[in-house]
Structures are given as C-alpha cells and as structure tokens.
Coordinates of C-alpha atoms in Angstrom, one line a residue:
M350 CA 6.2 10.5 -36.9
T351 CA 5.1 13.2 -39.3
F352 CA 3.3 16.5 -38.5
W353 CA 2.3 19.1 -40.7
P354 CA 0.0 22.2 -40.4
R355 CA -3.7 22.7 -41.0
G356 CA -4.4 23.3 -44.7
S357 CA -1.4 21.8 -46.2
T358 CA -0.7 18.5 -47.9
P359 CA 0.9 15.4 -46.1
R360 CA 4.1 14.4 -48.1
T361 CA 4.7 11.0 -49.3
V362 CA 7.0 9.1 -46.7
E363 CA 9.3 6.1 -47.9
R364 CA 8.4 3.0 -46.0
H365 CA 10.2 1.8 -43.0
R366 CA 9.5 0.3 -39.7
P367 CA 5.7 1.6 -39.5
R368 CA 5.0 4.7 -37.9
I369 CA 2.7 4.0 -34.6
V370 CA 0.5 6.4 -32.6
I371 CA -0.5 5.0 -29.3
I372 CA -3.4 7.1 -28.0
G373 CA -3.7 7.0 -24.3
A374 CA -0.7 7.1 -21.7
G375 CA -2.3 4.9 -18.8
L376 CA -1.3 1.5 -17.8
S377 CA -2.0 -0.1 -21.4
G378 CA -0.4 2.8 -23.1
I379 CA 2.9 2.6 -21.2
T380 CA 2.9 -1.2 -21.4
A381 CA 2.5 -1.1 -25.2
L382 CA 5.2 1.5 -25.8
H383 CA 7.7 -0.3 -23.7
V384 CA 6.9 -3.7 -25.3
F385 CA 7.0 -2.0 -29.1
T386 CA 10.3 -0.3 -28.3
E387 CA 11.8 -3.4 -26.9
H388 CA 11.2 -5.2 -30.3
G389 CA 12.7 -2.4 -32.3
F390 CA 9.6 -0.4 -33.3
T391 CA 10.9 3.2 -32.4
D392 CA 8.7 5.1 -34.4
V393 CA 6.2 5.3 -31.8
T394 CA 4.3 8.4 -30.4
V395 CA 2.1 7.9 -27.3
V396 CA -0.4 11.1 -27.2
D397 CA -2.7 11.8 -24.0
K398 CA -4.8 14.9 -23.5
A399 CA -3.8 14.7 -20.0
S400 CA -0.9 16.6 -18.5
D401 CA 1.1 13.5 -17.0
V402 CA 1.0 9.8 -17.6
G403 CA -1.3 7.4 -15.4
G404 CA -4.6 7.3 -17.1
V405 CA -7.3 6.7 -14.4
W406 CA -4.6 7.3 -11.7
H407 CA -4.2 10.9 -13.1
W408 CA -7.7 11.9 -13.5
N409 CA -8.7 10.5 -10.1
R410 CA -7.4 12.4 -7.0
Y411 CA -10.1 12.2 -4.6
P412 CA -9.5 11.5 -1.0
G413 CA -9.3 8.0 0.1
L414 CA -8.5 6.9 -3.5
T415 CA -6.9 3.5 -2.9
C416 CA -6.3 0.7 -5.3
D417 CA -8.2 -2.7 -4.2
V418 CA -5.5 -4.8 -5.9
P419 CA -2.3 -5.6 -3.8
S420 CA 0.4 -3.3 -4.6
Q421 CA 2.9 -6.1 -5.4
L422 CA 0.6 -7.6 -8.0
Y423 CA -0.6 -4.0 -9.3
Q424 CA 2.7 -3.4 -11.1
F425 CA 4.0 -4.2 -14.6
R426 CA 6.3 -7.2 -14.7
F427 CA 9.2 -5.5 -16.8
A428 CA 9.2 -2.6 -13.9
P429 CA 9.2 -4.2 -10.5
K430 CA 8.7 -2.0 -7.6
P431 CA 9.9 -3.5 -4.1
D432 CA 9.2 -0.4 -1.8
W433 CA 5.4 0.3 -1.7
S434 CA 4.5 2.2 1.3
H435 CA 1.4 0.1 1.7
V436 CA -0.1 -3.3 0.9
W437 CA -2.8 -1.5 -1.2
A438 CA -1.4 1.5 -2.6
S439 CA -2.9 5.0 -2.7
G440 CA -3.8 6.5 -6.3
A441 CA -1.1 9.2 -5.7
E442 CA 1.7 6.5 -5.4
I443 CA 0.5 4.5 -8.4
Q444 CA 0.5 7.8 -10.5
Q445 CA 3.9 8.3 -9.4
Y446 CA 4.9 4.8 -10.1
H447 CA 3.6 5.0 -13.7
R448 CA 5.8 8.5 -14.0
D449 CA 8.9 6.8 -12.5
V450 CA 8.5 3.7 -14.9
V451 CA 8.5 6.0 -18.0
D452 CA 11.6 8.0 -16.7
D453 CA 13.4 5.0 -15.6
L454 CA 12.9 3.3 -18.9
H455 CA 13.5 6.5 -21.1
L456 CA 10.3 6.4 -22.5
D457 CA 9.2 9.9 -21.9
R458 CA 10.7 11.3 -25.4
H459 CA 7.9 9.2 -27.1
L460 CA 5.3 11.2 -25.0
R461 CA 3.1 14.0 -26.3
L462 CA 1.0 15.0 -23.3
N463 CA -1.7 17.8 -23.5
T464 CA -2.6 16.5 -26.7
E465 CA -6.0 15.0 -27.4
V466 CA -6.8 13.2 -30.4
V467 CA -10.4 14.0 -31.8
S468 CA -10.3 12.0 -35.1
A469 CA -8.6 9.3 -37.1
Q470 CA -9.3 8.9 -40.8
W471 CA -8.0 6.0 -42.8
S472 CA -6.4 6.7 -46.2
E473 CA -6.4 3.5 -48.7
E474 CA -4.2 5.2 -50.9
R475 CA -1.4 5.7 -48.2
S476 CA -2.3 2.7 -46.0
S477 CA -2.1 5.2 -42.9
Y478 CA -4.5 7.3 -40.4
T479 CA -4.5 10.9 -40.4
L480 CA -5.2 11.9 -37.0
T481 CA -6.3 15.4 -35.8
T482 CA -5.8 16.9 -32.2
A483 CA -8.2 19.2 -30.7
E484 CA -5.4 21.9 -31.6
G485 CA -5.8 21.5 -35.3
E486 CA -2.6 19.7 -35.7
Y487 CA -2.5 16.5 -37.9
L488 CA -0.2 13.3 -37.3
E489 CA 0.2 10.6 -39.6
A490 CA 0.7 6.9 -38.8
E491 CA 0.5 3.4 -40.4
V492 CA -0.8 2.0 -37.3
V493 CA -3.0 3.6 -34.5
I494 CA -3.1 1.7 -31.0
C495 CA -6.1 2.8 -28.8
A496 CA -5.0 2.4 -25.3
T497 CA -7.6 4.7 -24.0
G498 CA -9.0 2.5 -21.0
I499 CA -12.6 2.5 -19.8
L500 CA -12.7 4.7 -16.6
H501 CA -12.0 8.1 -18.1
H502 CA -15.2 9.6 -19.2
P503 CA -17.1 10.6 -16.0
A504 CA -20.9 9.7 -15.8
T505 CA -22.8 12.8 -14.4
P506 CA -26.4 11.9 -13.4
Q507 CA -29.4 14.2 -14.8
I508 CA -30.9 15.2 -11.7
P509 CA -33.3 18.1 -11.8
G510 CA -32.1 21.1 -10.3
L511 CA -28.4 20.1 -9.9
D512 CA -27.3 23.3 -11.7
T513 CA -29.1 25.5 -9.0
F514 CA -26.8 24.3 -6.3
T515 CA -25.0 27.2 -4.8
G516 CA -22.3 25.0 -3.4
P517 CA -19.7 23.2 -5.3
V518 CA -20.5 20.3 -7.2
V519 CA -17.6 18.1 -8.0
H520 CA -17.2 14.7 -9.5
T521 CA -14.7 12.3 -7.8
A522 CA -12.8 12.0 -11.2
R523 CA -12.4 15.6 -11.7
W524 CA -11.3 16.5 -7.9
D525 CA -10.8 19.8 -6.9
S526 CA -7.4 19.8 -4.9
E527 CA -8.4 23.2 -3.4
L528 CA -11.7 22.1 -2.1
D529 CA -11.7 22.1 1.7
L530 CA -14.7 20.2 3.1
R531 CA -13.8 20.2 6.9
G532 CA -16.5 21.3 9.1
R533 CA -19.0 21.3 6.3
A534 CA -22.2 19.2 5.4
V535 CA -21.1 17.0 2.5
A536 CA -23.6 14.9 0.4
V537 CA -22.0 12.0 -1.6
V538 CA -24.0 10.5 -4.4
G539 CA -23.3 7.1 -5.6
T540 CA -21.9 3.8 -4.2
G541 CA -19.2 1.7 -5.6
S542 CA -15.7 1.7 -4.5
T543 CA -15.4 5.5 -5.0
G544 CA -18.3 6.3 -2.9
V545 CA -16.9 4.0 -0.2
Q546 CA -13.8 5.4 -0.2
I547 CA -14.5 9.0 -0.2
V548 CA -17.3 8.7 2.5
S549 CA -14.6 6.9 4.9
A550 CA -12.1 9.6 4.0
L551 CA -14.1 12.7 4.4
Q552 CA -16.3 11.4 7.6
P553 CA -14.1 12.3 10.5
E554 CA -13.8 15.9 9.6
A555 CA -17.1 16.7 8.0
A556 CA -19.6 18.4 10.2
A557 CA -22.1 15.9 8.5
I558 CA -22.0 13.2 5.8
T559 CA -24.9 12.0 4.0
H560 CA -24.4 9.0 1.8
F561 CA -27.1 8.6 -0.9
V562 CA -27.3 5.1 -2.1
R563 CA -29.9 3.6 -4.3
T564 CA -28.5 0.3 -4.7
P565 CA -26.0 -0.9 -2.0
Q566 CA -23.2 -3.0 -2.8
W567 CA -21.5 -6.0 -1.1
I568 CA -18.2 -4.9 0.8
L569 CA -15.6 -7.2 1.7
W570 CA -13.5 -6.5 4.8
A571 CA -9.9 -5.8 4.4
P572 CA -7.4 -3.7 6.3
M573 CA -6.8 -1.4 3.4
S574 CA -4.6 1.0 5.2
L575 CA -2.0 -1.4 6.2
R576 CA 1.7 -0.4 5.6
Q577 CA 4.2 -2.6 3.8
L578 CA 7.0 -3.1 6.2
G579 CA 10.3 -1.4 5.5
A580 CA 12.1 -4.7 5.7
V581 CA 9.9 -6.2 2.8
G582 CA 11.0 -3.5 0.5
T583 CA 14.5 -3.9 1.6
L584 CA 14.3 -7.6 1.2
L585 CA 12.6 -7.8 -2.2
R586 CA 15.2 -5.1 -3.6
R587 CA 18.2 -7.0 -2.7
S588 CA 16.6 -10.2 -4.2
P589 CA 14.9 -9.7 -7.5
A590 CA 14.4 -13.3 -7.9
L591 CA 12.4 -13.6 -4.7
H592 CA 10.5 -10.4 -6.0
R593 CA 9.8 -12.1 -9.2
T594 CA 8.5 -15.2 -7.4
L595 CA 6.4 -13.2 -5.0
Y596 CA 4.9 -11.5 -8.1
D597 CA 4.3 -14.8 -10.0
T598 CA 2.7 -16.3 -6.8
L599 CA 0.4 -13.3 -6.7
L600 CA -0.6 -13.8 -10.4
L601 CA -1.4 -17.4 -9.8
G602 CA -3.5 -16.5 -7.0
S603 CA -5.3 -13.9 -9.4
G604 CA -6.4 -17.1 -11.4
F605 CA -8.1 -18.5 -8.5
L606 CA -10.1 -15.5 -8.4
A607 CA -11.0 -15.9 -12.0
D608 CA -12.2 -19.3 -11.4
I609 CA -14.5 -18.1 -8.5
T610 CA -16.2 -15.6 -10.8
T611 CA -16.4 -17.5 -14.1
R612 CA -17.7 -20.9 -12.6
P613 CA -20.0 -21.6 -9.8
S614 CA -18.4 -23.9 -6.9
W615 CA -17.9 -24.0 -3.1
R616 CA -15.0 -21.4 -3.6
R617 CA -17.4 -18.8 -5.0
R618 CA -20.0 -19.6 -2.2
L619 CA -17.2 -19.3 0.4
V620 CA -16.4 -15.8 -0.9
Q621 CA -19.9 -14.8 -0.9
A622 CA -20.5 -16.0 2.4
Y623 CA -17.5 -13.7 3.7
A624 CA -19.2 -10.7 1.9
R625 CA -22.2 -11.5 4.1
L626 CA -20.2 -11.9 7.1
S627 CA -18.4 -8.7 6.7
L628 CA -21.6 -6.8 6.8
R629 CA -23.1 -9.0 9.6
A630 CA -20.2 -8.6 12.0
Q631 CA -19.5 -4.8 11.5
V632 CA -23.1 -3.5 11.4
R633 CA -25.4 -4.5 14.2
N634 CA -28.2 -2.2 13.5
P635 CA -30.8 -4.2 12.0
Q636 CA -32.4 -1.3 10.1
L637 CA -29.2 0.0 8.9
R638 CA -28.1 -3.7 8.1
R639 CA -31.3 -4.1 5.9
Q640 CA -30.6 -0.8 4.0
L641 CA -27.0 -2.0 3.5
T642 CA -27.9 -5.5 2.2
P643 CA -27.8 -5.8 -1.7
D644 CA -30.6 -7.7 -3.6
D645 CA -28.2 -9.3 -6.0
E646 CA -25.5 -11.7 -5.4
P647 CA -22.2 -11.2 -3.9
L648 CA -19.3 -10.8 -6.7
C649 CA -22.1 -10.2 -9.2
K650 CA -20.9 -6.4 -9.5
R651 CA -17.4 -5.5 -9.2
P652 CA -16.9 -6.3 -5.3
V653 CA -15.9 -3.2 -3.0
V654 CA -13.2 -3.6 -0.6
S655 CA -12.9 -1.8 2.4
G656 CA -12.0 -1.9 6.2
T657 CA -13.4 1.4 7.2
Y658 CA -16.8 2.3 5.4
Y659 CA -19.1 0.4 7.8
R660 CA -17.6 1.9 10.9
A661 CA -17.8 5.2 9.1
I662 CA -21.4 5.3 8.1
Q663 CA -22.3 4.4 11.7
R664 CA -20.8 7.5 13.1
R665 CA -23.0 10.1 14.7
N666 CA -22.1 12.7 11.9
A667 CA -23.1 10.3 9.1
A668 CA -26.2 9.0 7.5
L669 CA -27.2 6.6 4.9
V670 CA -30.2 7.6 2.5
T671 CA -31.7 5.2 0.2
E672 CA -34.7 7.0 -0.9
K673 CA -34.6 8.3 -4.6
I674 CA -33.4 11.9 -5.3
V675 CA -36.0 13.8 -6.9
E676 CA -34.4 17.1 -7.0
V677 CA -31.6 19.1 -6.0
T678 CA -32.3 22.6 -4.4
P679 CA -29.9 25.6 -3.9
D680 CA -28.9 24.2 -0.5
G681 CA -29.4 20.6 -0.5
I682 CA -31.0 17.3 -1.9
T683 CA -34.7 16.5 -1.7
T684 CA -35.6 12.7 -1.9
A685 CA -38.9 10.9 -2.8
D686 CA -40.3 10.7 0.8
G687 CA -40.2 14.4 0.8
T688 CA -37.4 14.8 3.2
H689 CA -34.8 17.7 2.2
H690 CA -31.1 17.1 3.2
P691 CA -29.1 20.2 3.6
A692 CA -25.7 20.3 2.0
D693 CA -23.0 22.7 1.6
A694 CA -21.1 20.5 -1.2
I695 CA -22.2 17.7 -3.5
I696 CA -19.8 14.8 -4.5
L697 CA -20.8 12.8 -7.4
A698 CA -19.2 9.4 -6.8
T699 CA -21.3 8.1 -10.0
G700 CA -18.7 6.4 -12.0
F701 CA -17.9 6.3 -15.6
D702 CA -19.2 5.8 -19.1
A703 CA -17.4 2.7 -19.1
H704 CA -18.3 1.4 -22.5
S705 CA -17.2 4.7 -24.7
Y706 CA -13.7 3.4 -24.8
M707 CA -11.9 5.7 -27.3
R708 CA -15.1 7.7 -28.3
P709 CA -16.1 10.6 -28.7
M710 CA -13.0 10.4 -31.0
T711 CA -14.4 9.9 -34.6
I712 CA -12.6 6.9 -36.1
T713 CA -13.3 6.5 -40.0
G714 CA -12.3 3.4 -41.6
P715 CA -12.4 2.4 -45.5
G716 CA -15.6 3.8 -47.5
G717 CA -16.1 6.4 -44.7
T718 CA -17.6 3.9 -42.0
T719 CA -17.2 5.1 -38.7
L720 CA -16.7 3.4 -35.3
D721 CA -20.0 4.6 -34.1
E722 CA -21.5 2.9 -36.9
L723 CA -19.7 -0.3 -36.4
W724 CA -20.6 -0.2 -32.8
A725 CA -24.2 0.9 -33.2
Q726 CA -25.1 -2.2 -31.1
G727 CA -22.6 -1.8 -28.6
P728 CA -18.8 -2.5 -28.3
R729 CA -17.7 -5.4 -30.2
A730 CA -13.9 -6.6 -31.1
Y731 CA -11.9 -9.4 -31.5
R732 CA -10.0 -10.9 -28.6
M733 CA -9.9 -7.4 -27.0
T734 CA -7.5 -6.5 -29.9
A735 CA -9.1 -5.7 -33.5
I736 CA -12.4 -4.2 -34.8
P737 CA -13.5 -5.4 -38.2
G738 CA -13.6 -2.7 -40.8
L739 CA -10.8 -0.8 -39.2
P740 CA -7.4 -1.6 -40.8
N741 CA -4.1 -1.2 -38.7
L742 CA -6.1 -0.2 -35.7
F743 CA -6.0 -2.3 -32.7
T744 CA -6.9 -1.9 -28.8
I745 CA -5.2 -2.8 -25.9
L746 CA -7.5 -3.4 -22.9
G747 CA -10.6 -3.0 -25.5
P748 CA -13.9 -4.4 -25.5
N749 CA -14.1 -7.6 -23.1
S750 CA -11.0 -6.7 -21.6
P751 CA -11.9 -5.6 -17.7
T752 CA -10.9 -9.3 -17.0
G753 CA -12.7 -9.4 -13.6
S754 CA -10.0 -11.1 -11.4
I755 CA -6.8 -11.2 -14.1
S756 CA -4.2 -8.8 -13.5
L757 CA -4.6 -5.8 -16.2
Q758 CA -1.0 -5.3 -16.5
Y759 CA -0.5 -9.2 -17.3
S760 CA -3.4 -8.8 -20.1
A761 CA -2.0 -5.6 -21.4
E762 CA 1.5 -7.1 -22.1
R763 CA 0.1 -10.3 -23.5
T764 CA -1.9 -8.0 -25.6
A765 CA 1.1 -5.9 -26.7
R766 CA 3.3 -9.0 -27.4
Y767 CA 0.6 -10.4 -29.7
L768 CA 0.4 -7.2 -31.6
V769 CA 4.0 -7.2 -32.3
H770 CA 3.5 -10.0 -34.5
L771 CA 1.3 -8.1 -36.6
L772 CA 3.5 -5.2 -36.6
E773 CA 6.4 -7.4 -38.2
L774 CA 4.1 -8.2 -41.0
L775 CA 3.7 -4.7 -41.9
A776 CA 7.5 -4.1 -41.1
T777 CA 8.5 -6.8 -43.4
G778 CA 6.2 -5.6 -46.2
T779 CA 4.4 -8.8 -46.0
A780 CA 1.3 -6.3 -45.5
T781 CA 0.3 -2.7 -45.8
S782 CA -2.9 -3.2 -44.0
I783 CA -4.2 -5.9 -41.6
T784 CA -8.0 -6.3 -40.9
V785 CA -9.7 -8.6 -38.6
T786 CA -12.6 -10.5 -40.5
E787 CA -16.1 -10.1 -39.4
E788 CA -16.2 -13.9 -39.1
A789 CA -13.6 -14.3 -36.5
T790 CA -15.2 -11.6 -34.7
D791 CA -18.4 -13.1 -34.4
E792 CA -17.1 -16.6 -33.8
F793 CA -15.2 -15.0 -30.8
N794 CA -18.3 -13.1 -29.5
H795 CA -20.3 -16.0 -29.6
S796 CA -17.9 -17.8 -27.7
V797 CA -17.8 -15.0 -25.2
A798 CA -21.7 -15.1 -24.9
D799 CA -21.6 -18.8 -24.3
A800 CA -18.9 -18.4 -21.7
M801 CA -20.5 -15.7 -19.9
G802 CA -23.6 -17.8 -18.8
P803 CA -22.1 -19.5 -15.4
T804 CA -20.4 -16.6 -14.5
V805 CA -21.3 -14.5 -11.4
W806 CA -21.6 -11.5 -13.6
N807 CA -24.6 -13.0 -15.3
T808 CA -26.7 -13.5 -12.3
G809 CA -29.2 -10.8 -12.5
C810 CA -27.6 -7.6 -11.2
N811 CA -27.5 -4.1 -12.8
S812 CA -23.7 -3.2 -12.9
W813 CA -21.5 -0.8 -15.0
Y814 CA -20.4 -4.1 -16.7
L815 CA -23.6 -4.3 -19.1
T816 CA -23.7 -2.4 -22.2
E817 CA -26.8 -0.8 -23.5
S818 CA -27.7 -4.0 -25.0
G819 CA -27.8 -6.0 -21.9
A820 CA -24.4 -7.9 -22.8
V821 CA -21.7 -8.5 -20.0
D822 CA -18.7 -6.5 -21.3
L823 CA -16.0 -8.6 -19.4
W824 CA -13.7 -11.5 -20.0
P825 CA -15.5 -14.6 -19.3
F826 CA -12.5 -16.8 -19.6
D827 CA -9.6 -18.0 -17.3
K828 CA -5.9 -17.0 -17.7
P829 CA -4.6 -19.8 -19.7
T830 CA -7.4 -19.4 -22.2
L831 CA -6.3 -15.8 -22.4
A832 CA -2.7 -16.6 -22.6
A833 CA -3.6 -19.2 -25.6
M834 CA -5.8 -16.5 -27.3
L835 CA -2.9 -13.9 -27.3
D836 CA 0.0 -16.3 -28.1
E837 CA 0.3 -15.8 -31.8
P838 CA -2.2 -14.4 -34.4
T839 CA -4.1 -16.9 -36.5
L840 CA -3.6 -15.1 -39.8
E841 CA -6.4 -16.7 -41.1
H842 CA -8.6 -14.5 -39.0
F843 CA -7.2 -11.4 -40.9
T844 CA -7.4 -10.0 -44.3
L845 CA -3.9 -8.8 -45.3
R846 CA -3.6 -6.4 -48.2

C-alpha cells in the first residue's frame, strides 16, 4: 500500500500483485481479507472509520441487542466457534467473535481503524484509485472493495421540537454506555427488531416505558434468551467434523427459509399462521391485540423474533401508542390526539438509511462520473459485486445483497471467492482494469425484477427493503442460484483493458 502526504505527487509503483483497499471491517470486510490473503493477495489494507472491527456489531451496543440468527449459523465457515454462550448470541459476544477471528487468523496487521475514507478518484493513467481519508491522507490502490454493509447510517426522524427536548435523545446505533435509565420515564420511537429488543430490555427497571409505533410488525415467538449448554460447546470443539455437519445442516435449513420468502406455498402460509398465533396466544386484550396487528402479510417486512416483547408491553409500567407524533416538547412527546406523554429520555429505534451503502463517500470514475450520478435512480449493481462505469471497484454485500433468508457469511464468502478470479486477471497482467458492462447489469436487474414478483416482500408493505423508486433491494433467488451466479465470472459481461 502506498501513502503520501497531502500536496505531494504520487510516485509510480512497479506492478505486482494488485494493491487492494477494502473499505469496512465488518462481516464482509473480514471475509474478503481472509479469502484474498488465503489466495496470495497480501498487499491488502482494510480501513474502517470505527475504533474496532465488527461493523454493525461495533456500532450497535444498546441494551437487549441480540442476533435473530442462531449463533451456530451466524459465523464464518472458515472460523467456527463451538462455545457460544446462547443459542441466539448477544451483540457484544458477536463483536468479540469478530475481533477474535481477526486476531486468531493474524489479519490485524492489515487493519487501519479510525480511518474514514471520504473519496475515491479513478486515474486512467495509473489504472488505480486515489483514496482520501478524513484526515487528509492519500492511499493508492489498483482495486477498491466496498464492504461497507447496509446498517451503519442511522436514520433520524425529522420530528418538530426534537432539538428542544431537555433530556437525553439517543439513537440505538449510537448508544451512550453511560446512560442510566433505571427509574426513569422512557419513550421509545420505532418498531422493528431494535424497538422490540430495547423495550423488552428496559421495561423491567424503567419507571414507565412508552413505545411509539405507527406500523406494528409481526413478531415470531422464540426463546431468545436460551443458553447453549456447555456440553454442546465441548462436544463441538472436540469434534470439528460434527461441528461442520451442524453448520452445513443449518445452512441447508436457511435454504428452506429462502423458499418460504421467495415462493408462495403451504410452507409460507404455515409460518404466517405461526406469526398470527404468536400474537393471539400472548396478547389476550382485544384492544391491545388490534393495536399490535399489522395490516400487511407476515414476512413482508423483515420478521421480528422475540420471546419477551408481548409480555413486556403488557406490564403495568408499559404503554403502546399508535397515534402519530406531532411534536416533541422539552419534557415529552405530543401525539395527534392531543395527548402529551411525559418522558425523561427519548430512544430512537428508527433504523438506518439502508440504501446508502458506501455513501456519503464520493466515488469518481473515468470522465468524472460519480457514484451519485450512476445511482441517481437508486442503487444498482451486477450480481451484488460490480457497478458499470467504475473499473476495479467491487462490492461485497452490495445492492440486492440483503438475502432475506440466506446466510450473509455464506454470501460474503461466495462473493469474495468470485472476486478472486477477477483479481487474478489483474495479477497476471491479462487486464489493468475490469469494468462490468451496462448490458450485463441491465440483464441482471431485469431478472431480479421478474423474480421479485412472487416473493413475500412484494405483497404491499412499506419496509426498509424498498428503495426511493419503490424497488425491493433484496436477493429474490434461492441459494443454488446464488452459488451458480457467484461461481466464476462470465468474462463476456466485463470490459477488460
């Protein structure tokens, strides 16, 4: 990797294995780093604006944070962890797992944390990108991998008067570890997994907790606090083959979930019936049940999994408010029915700007074309990996990569191994730049639109899956299709120079 101070001129570097910068040290960045170095690409630097690895698991530290994917599946195939403490792991344990993987595989020497990339400029003359950091440092690389994920730009609602509130206002993705809410009146704004988890966690010790929910979501009951038996971890550690079999079995099971979401069937109806049963069995009050009943089909939005929320929201110190918020006052929240709800603290469980991907970073390709111009109609890529008009820039878990029910670790590793084929073309001198064609990208996106038709995500709900243009930014195919598309590159779909 080449660095030089602001104001100086980059020196010409003799070609060798391509210099690679991976932006993002979360799940996908760690995967790419491991796969690339495993294949001999050692001039790799991973940069991240955070102070530690883990991506979404670094930034999110709110009380009750739990992954809704079983721990024995939510791990890298190349770094199995037998001894999870719970069947569904906490965010803190997952973040520590990512740190342990980096340390155990000796990947830390490739990391540059506390380094935010604000721009990347392509040079036709050098066939490389010049990246500028927030500190004014320059980095040069022939290849840029954007592994920035989708859940890292907090979405803050524009509520009149929010800036006048005299108590703490905290977004769940920027949690203040010093915040003590015991014995206080807490207002939680927003639903989804985050809102459900934090209400469940704060309710027992809060003086009062009010959950503001405009559009309730279906909640599937599961014993999320269930501990993994110590004997299970011991057995899996002593028998790596058994551990691999368990992982493969769970991965196979995730394929059945993909079938449920992408094709109408009795299996989908069965899961939807379970969602309705979870509500009916746990909430007996007819009025509260009506308030908690969504208008859309179960699974249209990302399903929420919880074993505690319905119980928590029915406690005497808890209240559900479905009226629209009209303003925040210095000491509470006023809703459209004129009710003022006193609060000592406001928690924003309002999610993320999920379709920004690597933005607000400015990426400029040949001729001065920017990513913002290329994505004026919304995020668009080829097979989650490449963007026409941007040579030698690739994405891992990019547009369409939220795979619904396919393991993200699996998707990231398949993508990284797919990209190795393209890196080899650069390493051998077969090409100095590789750009996916508009035609191939159009063909892929047309196939996505066609495949999206029968999916449950296309049944009429307003979810974070939707882009501004109304497109569903998800992977509408099954796991075998993903594996086939990310097997080896079809070179006719790329322009090699």
